[in-house]
């Protein structure tokens, strides 16, 4: 059972401004049926740039409907300049907060609003701009991830998944999301492996082990610790149920080494110490 | 929360039968001895466990009560069975299972794959029925284990275990068959001997025993290595002082479940069918997500197109109705049910799938309440959906 606030429950039980505006000035869409949630937002904007009416249609869970419903209440009667400033965080805050795993519902509301405003100003929408697709399962682009990171101060891949759904399907893009985060927080261009300093390499290996390898091993009661880097040899120590496990060598070669080769250096060799 | 609960989520867990709780109580209070103790006070609990073991033996149709091991859950039983067989003969590295197994089994196979095992996942058709030809083809000299559920938790579809066993043994008599019977126990008759099963797991809380107790059947003569090592309990196959009261409860629940199989096949089935056919008739965007026949009598899975499952559950909950959904949103994972996906359920209905699972305690009055409420909820929720044109087409098609 989700720990929904009273506001969230009130809004999915009695959603406000449901429906379609036939002569809408702007329409914004976000999400898709196959992804599990979709939102259509209709705006009526007058000649003074005031949002005089807003309506929505949502396919989604309780928090998706609540986010859409509260959003319409937040923008009706407001000037476009004010409406532009609404963030996904504002939507979640007005609902008294959303469970972390449901924050993507507020992001979807915000995206539909942005797309509606782009439509109104005759701009290209985020989707039609040339933008790198990061998560193919849920069609999440690099700029969508960056926006969520900037607006909400996201620090981890898991947080990015909670806010944008990226990485929540097959999980293949988790490495790319990590890179987007690294790039954003280091604020420096990605260095080629050959140009990386020893410290940078160590940081990178540590990152891969902490975020991609260790969580998998922990599921089986084991763990791994990064000890040192010696040439292309990555020295690690296995602990928990991995240490002394007969299958540890297999795990090291078939999982740890493969992952590090894929994300760090194709010549990497993993050695247990 | 409303006091009046209509509980139609019995594949998730069940209420403890009063008769089960009653026989458990003395072992939570005055009869607290360790069954391994030598004095006669210890004998009281040892005897109680022996009775429970006999009740479970009878329930699964085993030859000897020595073939029954008590565990703490269905997941423990499954893990013990799978690891136990593989550990006993490490030369064979091939496993066959299905795409629709319970996550507790599937995630173990994902782990085993990383450890060098090759696992084949057999597909199901749109009715949720297993591709037996593919299964037969997959069996080879190297196959250590075939792991297959008896009934699926989400759709209730029953797999033909006896046929599967014959297929396996005709191709490789050394291959072991492990059956996850957690969802069939108490719903359909089980006979491990007749069906040719080597290992079988059950979980107490799915048939009106408490949570925290399960059992594993291991056919005599099966090479098997224990998962939990330490004491001599369970004939060395599962260490740890016996959870006496819960084991006693499991035994009683098994006895009661066997007695009520006839009721399941008639009354429970009648109520399930009434619920199912009424909803399919009265709700225009409802579709059946499972085979019509070949199902356990208590389960139905209905997809409501263009409406999201969690939202349906939240509205049902406002009427005190408990059900569950294959929708992504309810579980916290972002992906919808792997079972419904494997069946190729269209994505228009995938996210709006609701499972109702009844029990022998379900009343006709409760079913009638759900039948009357369902069209009201779906009518409200379709109005919110952005797919009005598609819904209008469905409605026109229905009428």
XYZ file of C-alpha atoms in Angstrom:
672
model
C 0.000 0.000 0.000
C 1.369 3.392 -0.979
C 1.579 6.032 1.681
C -0.481 8.619 -0.191
C -1.296 11.958 1.439
C -4.879 13.096 2.035
C -4.471 15.558 -0.852
C -3.434 12.828 -3.267
C -6.402 10.678 -2.208
C -8.816 13.586 -2.485
C -7.615 14.341 -6.020
C -7.742 10.797 -7.397
C -11.148 10.271 -5.783
C -12.556 13.564 -7.029
C -10.332 14.780 -9.846
C -10.892 18.421 -10.848
C -11.144 19.706 -14.420
C -11.396 16.337 -16.132
C -12.085 16.360 -19.846
C -11.263 18.012 -23.093
C -11.359 21.652 -24.262
C -12.630 21.558 -27.842
C -11.276 24.989 -28.744
C -8.073 24.719 -26.715
C -5.351 27.275 -27.382
C -2.651 24.789 -26.446
C -2.448 21.030 -25.966
C 0.399 19.176 -24.296
C 0.948 15.448 -24.082
C 3.303 13.292 -22.037
C 3.841 9.578 -21.513
C 2.268 6.779 -23.548
C -0.178 3.925 -23.093
C 2.491 1.261 -23.455
C 4.631 2.901 -20.780
C 1.785 2.707 -18.262
C 0.892 6.363 -17.937
C -0.184 9.046 -20.353
C -1.484 12.581 -19.905
C -3.196 15.041 -22.216
C -3.433 18.632 -21.009
C -5.687 21.235 -22.659
C -5.206 24.963 -22.039
C -7.282 27.958 -22.933
C -5.146 31.101 -22.913
C -6.664 34.553 -23.528
C -5.232 37.575 -25.324
C -3.699 38.839 -22.071
C -1.766 35.578 -21.705
C -3.902 34.415 -18.808
C -4.779 30.708 -18.555
C -8.547 30.957 -18.337
C -9.236 27.234 -18.391
C -7.343 23.953 -18.114
C -8.570 20.402 -18.458
C -6.865 17.016 -18.458
C -7.278 13.374 -19.388
C -4.977 10.896 -17.697
C -4.282 7.201 -18.020
C -2.304 6.282 -14.942
C -2.193 5.454 -11.280
C -3.599 7.415 -8.342
C -0.675 9.801 -8.117
C -0.713 10.429 -11.880
C -4.359 11.491 -11.757
C -3.753 13.560 -8.613
C -0.732 15.300 -10.184
C -2.742 16.189 -13.300
C -5.719 17.358 -11.284
C -3.745 19.609 -8.928
C -1.762 21.006 -11.862
C -4.915 22.333 -13.511
C -5.889 24.015 -10.237
C -2.428 25.533 -9.931
C -2.470 27.208 -13.331
C -6.059 28.311 -13.930
C -6.295 32.114 -13.647
C -2.523 32.555 -13.763
C -0.454 34.569 -16.214
C 1.713 32.559 -18.606
C 4.892 33.966 -17.042
C 3.894 32.495 -13.714
C 2.733 29.218 -15.234
C 6.127 28.810 -16.883
C 7.764 28.784 -13.491
C 5.810 25.755 -12.228
C 8.143 22.786 -11.644
C 7.448 19.129 -10.967
C 8.529 19.777 -7.401
C 5.785 22.411 -7.021
C 3.223 19.829 -8.158
C 4.483 17.238 -5.661
C 4.654 19.838 -2.876
C 1.071 20.961 -3.470
C 0.014 17.338 -3.018
C 1.816 17.224 0.319
C 4.522 15.083 -1.263
C 4.574 11.871 -3.299
C 6.243 8.528 -2.516
C 9.780 8.594 -4.044
C 8.868 5.867 -6.574
C 5.944 8.001 -7.748
C 7.790 11.258 -8.368
C 7.751 10.498 -12.103
C 4.012 11.279 -12.012
C 4.764 14.898 -11.087
C 7.447 14.981 -13.776
C 4.890 13.790 -16.329
C 2.535 16.603 -15.311
C 5.299 19.141 -15.713
C 6.303 17.708 -19.104
C 2.761 17.971 -20.432
C 2.644 21.582 -19.256
C 5.978 22.374 -20.930
C 4.817 20.766 -24.155
C 1.566 22.728 -24.050
C 3.467 25.991 -23.575
C 5.886 25.120 -26.396
C 2.863 24.437 -28.551
C 1.417 27.822 -27.591
C 4.616 29.686 -28.419
C 5.041 27.704 -31.604
C 8.303 26.201 -30.409
C 9.511 22.725 -30.978
C 8.619 20.381 -28.153
C 11.333 18.626 -26.202
C 10.464 15.426 -28.027
C 10.851 16.814 -31.515
C 14.150 18.519 -30.739
C 17.249 16.571 -31.588
C 17.748 14.824 -28.323
C 19.555 11.626 -27.469
C 17.239 8.773 -26.442
C 18.676 7.242 -23.278
C 15.988 4.832 -22.031
C 14.289 3.020 -24.893
C 11.908 1.096 -22.608
C 10.202 4.286 -21.442
C 11.351 6.700 -24.193
C 13.270 9.055 -21.919
C 15.735 11.459 -23.510
C 18.964 12.933 -22.198
C 17.488 16.401 -21.792
C 14.502 15.032 -19.874
C 16.898 13.322 -17.472
C 19.064 16.437 -17.163
C 15.979 18.569 -16.440
C 14.878 16.235 -13.667
C 18.413 16.155 -12.246
C 18.655 19.962 -12.265
C 15.206 20.656 -10.874
C 15.273 18.071 -8.129
C 18.955 17.776 -7.299
C 19.002 14.070 -8.123
C 22.245 12.328 -7.222
C 21.814 8.623 -7.967
C 20.623 6.413 -10.808
C 17.835 5.111 -8.562
C 16.583 8.654 -7.999
C 16.631 9.334 -11.734
C 14.531 6.175 -12.230
C 12.027 7.303 -9.593
C 11.646 10.695 -11.231
C 11.783 9.867 -14.940
C 11.302 6.051 -15.105
C 14.549 5.883 -17.126
C 16.370 2.665 -16.232
C 13.258 1.075 -14.723
C 12.714 -1.460 -17.518
C 15.534 -3.666 -18.804
C 18.100 -1.541 -16.956
C 20.580 -1.439 -19.832
C 20.822 2.341 -19.746
C 21.837 2.563 -16.079
C 25.459 3.094 -17.121
C 24.432 5.932 -19.446
C 22.390 7.567 -16.703
C 25.396 7.341 -14.395
C 27.469 9.059 -17.079
C 24.899 11.839 -17.406
C 25.063 12.318 -13.631
C 28.871 12.227 -13.639
C 29.017 14.712 -16.465
C 26.556 17.033 -14.751
C 28.270 17.035 -11.384
C 31.861 17.086 -12.619
C 30.929 19.792 -15.097
C 33.835 18.760 -17.209
C 33.879 16.940 -20.510
C 34.204 13.185 -20.399
C 37.873 12.257 -20.573
C 38.988 9.399 -22.784
C 40.307 6.443 -20.803
C 43.798 6.956 -22.228
C 43.791 10.541 -20.995
C 42.384 9.742 -17.564
C 44.628 10.242 -14.579
C 45.094 7.332 -12.183
C 42.724 8.998 -9.697
C 40.050 9.477 -12.363
C 40.311 5.834 -13.352
C 40.009 4.763 -9.718
C 36.956 6.982 -9.244
C 35.352 5.538 -12.354
C 36.011 1.915 -11.336
C 34.720 2.636 -7.858
C 31.569 4.111 -9.344
C 30.908 1.068 -11.529
C 31.514 -1.335 -8.644
C 29.359 0.617 -6.178
C 26.442 1.198 -8.518
C 26.331 -1.758 -10.844
C 28.217 -4.683 -9.361
C 27.910 -4.492 -5.612
C 24.071 -4.233 -5.545
C 23.813 -7.464 -7.586
C 26.164 -9.366 -5.289
C 24.380 -8.054 -2.214
C 21.184 -9.651 -3.468
C 22.877 -12.993 -2.845
C 24.322 -11.956 0.503
C 27.785 -11.219 -0.846
C 29.729 -8.064 -1.587
C 32.801 -6.745 -3.318
C 35.393 -4.135 -2.437
C 37.692 -2.320 -4.840
C 41.289 -2.486 -3.582
C 43.593 -1.072 -6.246
C 44.346 -0.626 -9.916
C 47.596 -2.042 -11.233
C 48.052 -1.467 -14.964
C 44.955 -3.089 -16.442
C 44.545 -5.353 -13.413
C 41.674 -4.410 -11.129
C 42.281 -5.820 -7.672
C 39.145 -6.624 -5.662
C 38.190 -8.379 -2.471
C 35.051 -10.487 -2.164
C 33.199 -10.583 1.125
C 30.004 -11.950 2.708
C 28.703 -15.134 1.145
C 30.924 -14.526 -1.924
C 34.109 -15.089 0.049
C 34.916 -18.765 -0.017
C 31.997 -19.489 -2.341
C 32.847 -22.171 -4.862
C 31.266 -20.164 -7.610
C 33.136 -16.972 -6.765
C 35.638 -17.372 -9.618
C 32.770 -17.710 -12.033
C 31.081 -14.617 -10.620
C 34.334 -12.685 -10.897
C 34.978 -13.631 -14.498
C 31.496 -13.824 -15.963
C 29.896 -10.899 -14.170
C 32.386 -8.541 -12.486
C 34.944 -8.598 -15.271
C 32.366 -8.399 -18.059
C 30.708 -5.383 -16.454
C 34.013 -3.579 -15.932
C 35.147 -4.377 -19.462
C 31.909 -3.019 -20.840
C 31.905 0.224 -18.889
C 35.582 0.908 -18.219
C 38.213 -0.849 -20.288
C 37.808 -3.784 -22.655
C 41.215 -5.082 -21.590
C 40.517 -4.966 -17.867
C 41.375 -8.047 -15.853
C 39.791 -8.646 -12.474
C 41.962 -10.266 -9.821
C 40.852 -11.336 -6.362
C 43.256 -10.508 -3.551
C -10.700 1.971 6.921
C -14.145 0.495 6.476
C -14.780 -2.454 8.773
C -16.480 -4.452 6.066
C -13.682 -5.980 4.018
C -14.398 -8.035 0.922
C -11.213 -10.016 0.583
C -10.613 -11.262 -2.959
C -6.827 -11.463 -2.841
C -6.413 -15.013 -1.577
C -3.552 -15.776 -3.977
C -1.562 -13.168 -2.042
C -2.408 -14.548 1.370
C -5.370 -16.022 3.234
C -6.943 -15.601 6.626
C -6.054 -18.157 9.272
C -8.887 -20.630 9.717
C -10.195 -20.484 13.327
C -9.835 -24.256 13.564
C -6.154 -23.903 12.645
C -5.518 -21.224 15.244
C -7.282 -23.327 17.856
C -4.947 -26.320 17.465
C -1.905 -24.027 17.416
C -2.626 -22.237 20.695
C -1.458 -24.925 23.173
C 1.928 -24.955 21.428
C 2.273 -21.195 21.821
C 1.378 -21.445 25.506
C 1.803 -24.501 27.704
C 3.420 -27.001 25.295
C 6.625 -25.094 24.690
C 9.121 -27.975 24.883
C 11.872 -28.580 22.351
C 10.852 -31.656 20.337
C 14.446 -32.910 20.448
C 14.436 -33.180 24.265
C 14.520 -36.605 25.846
C 11.985 -36.125 28.671
C 8.331 -36.842 28.111
C 7.473 -33.109 28.021
C 9.568 -32.979 24.842
C 7.633 -35.919 23.489
C 4.440 -33.855 23.402
C 5.762 -31.499 20.750
C 7.598 -34.268 18.893
C 4.312 -36.148 18.586
C 2.459 -33.036 17.453
C 4.982 -32.551 14.651
C 4.643 -36.185 13.655
C 0.877 -35.701 13.338
C 1.377 -32.593 11.187
C 3.891 -34.407 9.008
C 1.360 -37.160 8.410
C -1.346 -34.594 7.557
C 0.931 -32.914 4.999
C 1.981 -36.299 3.587
C -1.650 -37.146 3.011
C -2.302 -33.677 1.542
C 0.367 -33.979 -1.185
C -0.062 -37.720 -1.717
C 3.415 -38.817 -0.640
C 4.266 -42.431 0.208
C 6.029 -41.680 3.443
C 5.973 -38.824 5.941
C 9.780 -39.018 5.908
C 9.565 -37.312 2.531
C 8.148 -34.115 4.096
C 10.452 -31.321 5.304
C 9.043 -28.326 7.171
C 10.416 -24.897 6.240
C 9.678 -21.262 7.001
C 8.076 -20.329 3.677
C 7.299 -21.293 0.111
C 10.354 -19.334 -1.013
C 12.578 -21.292 1.356
C 11.085 -24.549 0.112
C 11.766 -23.578 -3.503
C 15.301 -22.379 -2.803
C 16.043 -25.536 -0.822
C 14.684 -27.761 -3.584
C 16.534 -26.073 -6.431
C 19.861 -25.552 -4.716
C 19.565 -28.929 -3.008
C 19.311 -30.803 -6.317
C 22.017 -28.780 -8.065
C 24.464 -29.076 -5.168
C 24.019 -32.840 -5.013
C 25.306 -33.257 -8.582
C 27.469 -30.377 -9.720
C 28.366 -31.931 -13.058
C 25.056 -31.023 -14.681
C 24.593 -27.355 -15.478
C 21.349 -27.212 -17.437
C 17.993 -26.155 -16.002
C 14.611 -25.782 -17.675
C 11.889 -23.557 -16.261
C 9.044 -21.393 -17.543
C 8.754 -17.693 -18.306
C 5.881 -17.339 -15.888
C 7.335 -18.782 -12.662
C 7.022 -16.888 -9.404
C 9.695 -14.185 -8.922
C 11.165 -16.094 -5.959
C 12.135 -18.875 -8.361
C 12.986 -16.680 -11.361
C 15.411 -14.473 -9.456
C 17.202 -17.561 -8.175
C 17.646 -18.749 -11.776
C 18.982 -15.335 -12.785
C 21.569 -15.724 -10.026
C 22.404 -19.273 -11.101
C 22.920 -18.061 -14.670
C 25.604 -15.710 -13.392
C 27.194 -18.692 -11.675
C 27.533 -20.610 -14.919
C 24.240 -22.476 -15.226
C 22.372 -22.500 -18.499
C 18.665 -21.862 -17.995
C 15.950 -22.292 -20.638
C 12.732 -20.361 -20.054
C 9.819 -22.111 -21.795
C 7.186 -19.826 -23.299
C 3.424 -19.821 -22.818
C 0.671 -19.060 -25.334
C -1.941 -16.317 -25.063
C -4.033 -18.586 -22.814
C -1.107 -18.965 -20.456
C -0.585 -22.610 -21.438
C 2.917 -24.048 -21.590
C 4.640 -24.945 -24.877
C 5.191 -28.638 -24.162
C 6.951 -29.278 -27.477
C 9.575 -26.692 -26.652
C 9.929 -28.207 -23.205
C 10.484 -31.674 -24.645
C 13.042 -30.381 -27.122
C 14.966 -28.587 -24.400
C 15.570 -31.690 -22.281
C 19.044 -33.093 -22.816
C 21.691 -35.272 -21.167
C 22.924 -32.258 -19.175
C 19.517 -31.304 -17.762
C 19.702 -31.451 -13.978
C 16.325 -29.998 -13.218
C 12.983 -29.039 -14.703
C 11.247 -26.475 -12.536
C 7.612 -25.756 -13.154
C 4.738 -24.286 -11.183
C 1.559 -26.317 -10.833
C -0.750 -23.317 -11.114
C 0.115 -19.750 -11.974
C -0.439 -17.162 -9.253
C -1.649 -14.418 -11.598
C -3.853 -16.310 -14.030
C -4.623 -19.511 -12.146
C -3.718 -21.565 -15.241
C -2.840 -25.174 -14.359
C 0.156 -26.849 -15.989
C -0.217 -30.567 -16.893
C 2.318 -31.840 -14.365
C 1.753 -35.565 -14.953
C 2.267 -35.131 -18.682
C 5.345 -32.990 -18.101
C 6.821 -35.600 -15.772
C 6.301 -38.338 -18.370
C 7.956 -36.168 -21.042
C 10.961 -35.556 -18.846
C 11.453 -39.114 -17.683
C 11.112 -40.478 -21.216
C 13.970 -38.272 -22.381
C 16.235 -38.274 -19.323
C 15.310 -40.383 -16.315
C 17.939 -38.643 -14.161
C 16.415 -35.189 -14.629
C 14.537 -34.118 -11.508
C 11.150 -32.397 -11.584
C 10.558 -29.652 -9.038
C 6.986 -28.388 -8.821
C 6.117 -25.078 -7.166
C 2.677 -26.002 -5.847
C 2.180 -22.886 -3.735
C -0.818 -21.756 -5.806
C -2.397 -25.159 -6.417
C -2.303 -26.395 -2.820
C -5.821 -26.417 -1.427
C -7.360 -25.571 -4.796
C -6.963 -28.787 -6.796
C -6.121 -32.375 -5.736
C -2.395 -33.110 -5.590
C -0.752 -36.512 -5.813
C 3.038 -36.421 -6.055
C 3.280 -40.190 -6.524
C 0.738 -40.410 -9.304
C 2.144 -37.333 -11.059
C 5.778 -38.437 -10.868
C 7.058 -35.411 -8.955
C 10.518 -35.448 -7.355
C 10.266 -32.275 -5.299
C 7.293 -30.054 -4.452
C 6.917 -26.874 -2.417
C 3.899 -25.487 -0.562
C 3.316 -22.421 1.587
C 0.966 -22.465 4.588
C -0.416 -18.953 4.372
C -1.903 -19.611 0.936
C -4.319 -22.165 2.405
C -5.410 -20.702 5.730
C -2.364 -21.546 7.880
C -0.317 -18.623 9.248
C 2.536 -16.894 7.409
C 6.014 -18.153 8.168
C 5.597 -21.867 7.581
C 5.910 -24.027 4.491
C 6.841 -27.525 3.470
C 8.911 -29.322 0.898
C 8.349 -32.822 -0.445
C 11.501 -34.653 -1.491
C 10.897 -38.066 -3.024
C 12.783 -40.817 -1.217
C 16.045 -41.619 -2.961
C 16.458 -38.127 -4.434
C 20.060 -36.929 -4.119
C 19.713 -33.763 -2.151
C 21.943 -31.375 -0.244
C 20.477 -29.211 2.573
C 20.356 -25.427 2.339
C 20.405 -24.764 6.081
C 23.025 -26.792 7.907
C 23.525 -27.004 11.657
C 21.227 -29.342 13.535
C 19.836 -32.816 12.906
C 16.225 -31.585 12.623
C 14.115 -32.718 9.666
C 16.410 -35.728 9.278
C 19.365 -33.432 8.619
C 17.637 -31.791 5.662
C 16.740 -28.521 7.349
C 18.495 -27.440 10.536
C 16.856 -25.232 13.152
C 14.569 -25.926 16.094
C 11.132 -26.713 14.745
C 8.536 -23.937 14.678
C 6.165 -26.273 16.508
C 2.953 -24.237 16.720
C 3.146 -23.173 13.081
C 3.931 -26.684 11.896
C 0.917 -27.933 13.855
C -1.133 -25.189 12.163
C 0.172 -26.153 8.733
C -0.806 -29.775 9.328
C -4.330 -28.861 10.356
C -4.690 -26.423 7.451
C -3.563 -29.171 5.049
C -6.185 -31.538 6.462
C -8.936 -28.915 6.163
C -7.822 -27.918 2.662
C -7.990 -31.509 1.476
C -11.468 -31.878 2.949
C -12.687 -28.737 1.184
C -11.360 -29.567 -2.302
C -14.864 -30.568 -3.337
C -16.224 -27.255 -2.126
C -13.484 -25.428 -4.072
C -14.356 -27.281 -7.266
C -18.069 -26.534 -6.925
C -19.053 -23.522 -4.805
C -15.845 -21.487 -5.094
C -15.775 -22.155 -8.822
C -19.427 -21.157 -9.140
C -18.741 -17.853 -7.371
C -15.625 -17.171 -9.451
C -17.479 -17.903 -12.678
C -20.377 -15.704 -11.617
C -18.021 -12.808 -10.841
C -16.118 -13.270 -14.073
C -19.028 -13.629 -16.465
C -20.980 -10.790 -14.850
C -18.081 -8.342 -15.150
C -17.277 -9.396 -18.715
C -20.936 -8.839 -19.554
C -21.529 -5.568 -17.740
C -18.227 -3.766 -18.344
C -17.677 -2.912 -21.992
C -13.887 -2.683 -21.927
C -13.288 -5.838 -19.877
C -11.469 -8.832 -21.369
C -10.463 -12.173 -19.874
C -6.672 -12.413 -19.502
C -6.535 -16.138 -18.973
C -7.633 -19.496 -20.309
C -11.315 -20.234 -19.767
C -10.743 -23.822 -18.694
C -7.749 -25.497 -17.046
C -7.654 -23.099 -14.159
C -7.694 -23.368 -10.394
C -11.293 -22.679 -9.340
C -10.636 -19.529 -7.308
C -8.779 -17.224 -9.706
C -9.726 -14.855 -12.478
C -7.715 -12.159 -14.211
C -9.574 -9.454 -16.080
C -8.048 -6.641 -18.123
C -9.823 -3.286 -18.319
C -8.646 -1.601 -21.477
C -7.381 1.995 -21.396
C -7.713 2.210 -17.601
C -4.818 1.800 -15.181
C -4.850 -1.003 -12.623
C -3.691 0.815 -9.512
C -6.388 3.403 -9.976
C -8.988 0.619 -10.162
C -7.598 -1.007 -6.994
C -7.667 2.302 -5.107
C -11.311 2.793 -6.034
C -12.180 -0.827 -5.166
C -10.428 -0.261 -1.854
C -12.769 2.651 -1.134
C -15.551 0.046 -1.233
C -13.564 -2.265 1.052
C -12.764 -4.617 -1.830
C -9.260 -6.143 -1.875
C -7.837 -7.390 -5.167
C -4.509 -7.094 -6.931
C -3.144 -5.954 -10.244
C -0.524 -6.891 -12.787
C -0.012 -3.194 -13.357
C 3.461 -1.787 -12.929
C 2.384 0.970 -10.586
C 1.143 -1.211 -7.752
C 4.390 -3.036 -7.189
C 6.749 -0.080 -7.253
C 8.527 -1.637 -10.208
C 7.937 0.208 -13.441
C 7.385 -2.899 -15.533
C 3.999 -4.609 -15.743
C 3.491 -8.290 -14.885
C 6.024 -10.642 -16.511
C 3.306 -13.308 -16.673
C 0.825 -11.218 -18.669
C 3.657 -9.943 -20.878
C 4.773 -13.522 -21.593
C 1.185 -14.301 -22.624
C 1.235 -11.396 -25.039
C -1.705 -9.608 -23.412
C -2.208 -6.446 -25.513
C -0.660 -3.379 -23.916
C -4.046 -1.653 -23.958
C -5.147 -4.086 -21.227
C -1.804 -4.962 -19.657
C -1.687 -2.019 -17.273
C -5.346 -2.383 -16.342
C -5.298 -6.013 -15.278
C -7.047 -7.014 -12.088
C -6.777 -10.389 -10.384
C -9.585 -11.563 -8.144
C -8.811 -14.646 -6.057
C -11.499 -16.190 -3.868
C -11.382 -18.614 -0.956
C -13.777 -20.999 0.785
C -14.695 -18.067 3.041
C -15.923 -15.910 0.149
C -19.703 -15.417 0.172
C -22.143 -14.918 -2.679
C -23.195 -11.626 -1.107
C -19.607 -10.379 -1.366
C -19.388 -11.414 -5.006
C -22.690 -9.635 -5.724
C -21.325 -6.431 -4.160
C -18.268 -6.505 -6.425
C -20.446 -7.213 -9.447
C -22.587 -4.170 -8.686
C -19.661 -1.835 -7.947
C -17.368 -2.704 -10.845
C -19.295 -0.988 -13.689
C -19.611 2.188 -11.585
C -15.862 2.377 -10.984
C -14.903 1.622 -14.569
C -17.452 4.107 -15.878
C -15.904 6.817 -13.709
C -12.338 5.943 -14.674
C -12.904 5.660 -18.417
C -14.132 9.250 -18.313
C -10.669 10.343 -17.117
C -8.837 8.359 -19.818
C -7.246 10.250 -22.717
C -8.178 7.402 -25.078
C -11.801 8.431 -25.620
C -11.907 7.505 -29.319
C -10.563 4.022 -28.674
C -13.006 3.555 -25.801
C -15.908 4.710 -27.971
C -14.967 2.075 -30.556
C -14.870 -0.632 -27.897
C -18.247 0.450 -26.579
C -19.755 0.409 -30.073
C -18.279 -3.030 -30.692
C -19.796 -4.402 -27.479
C -23.316 -3.127 -28.194
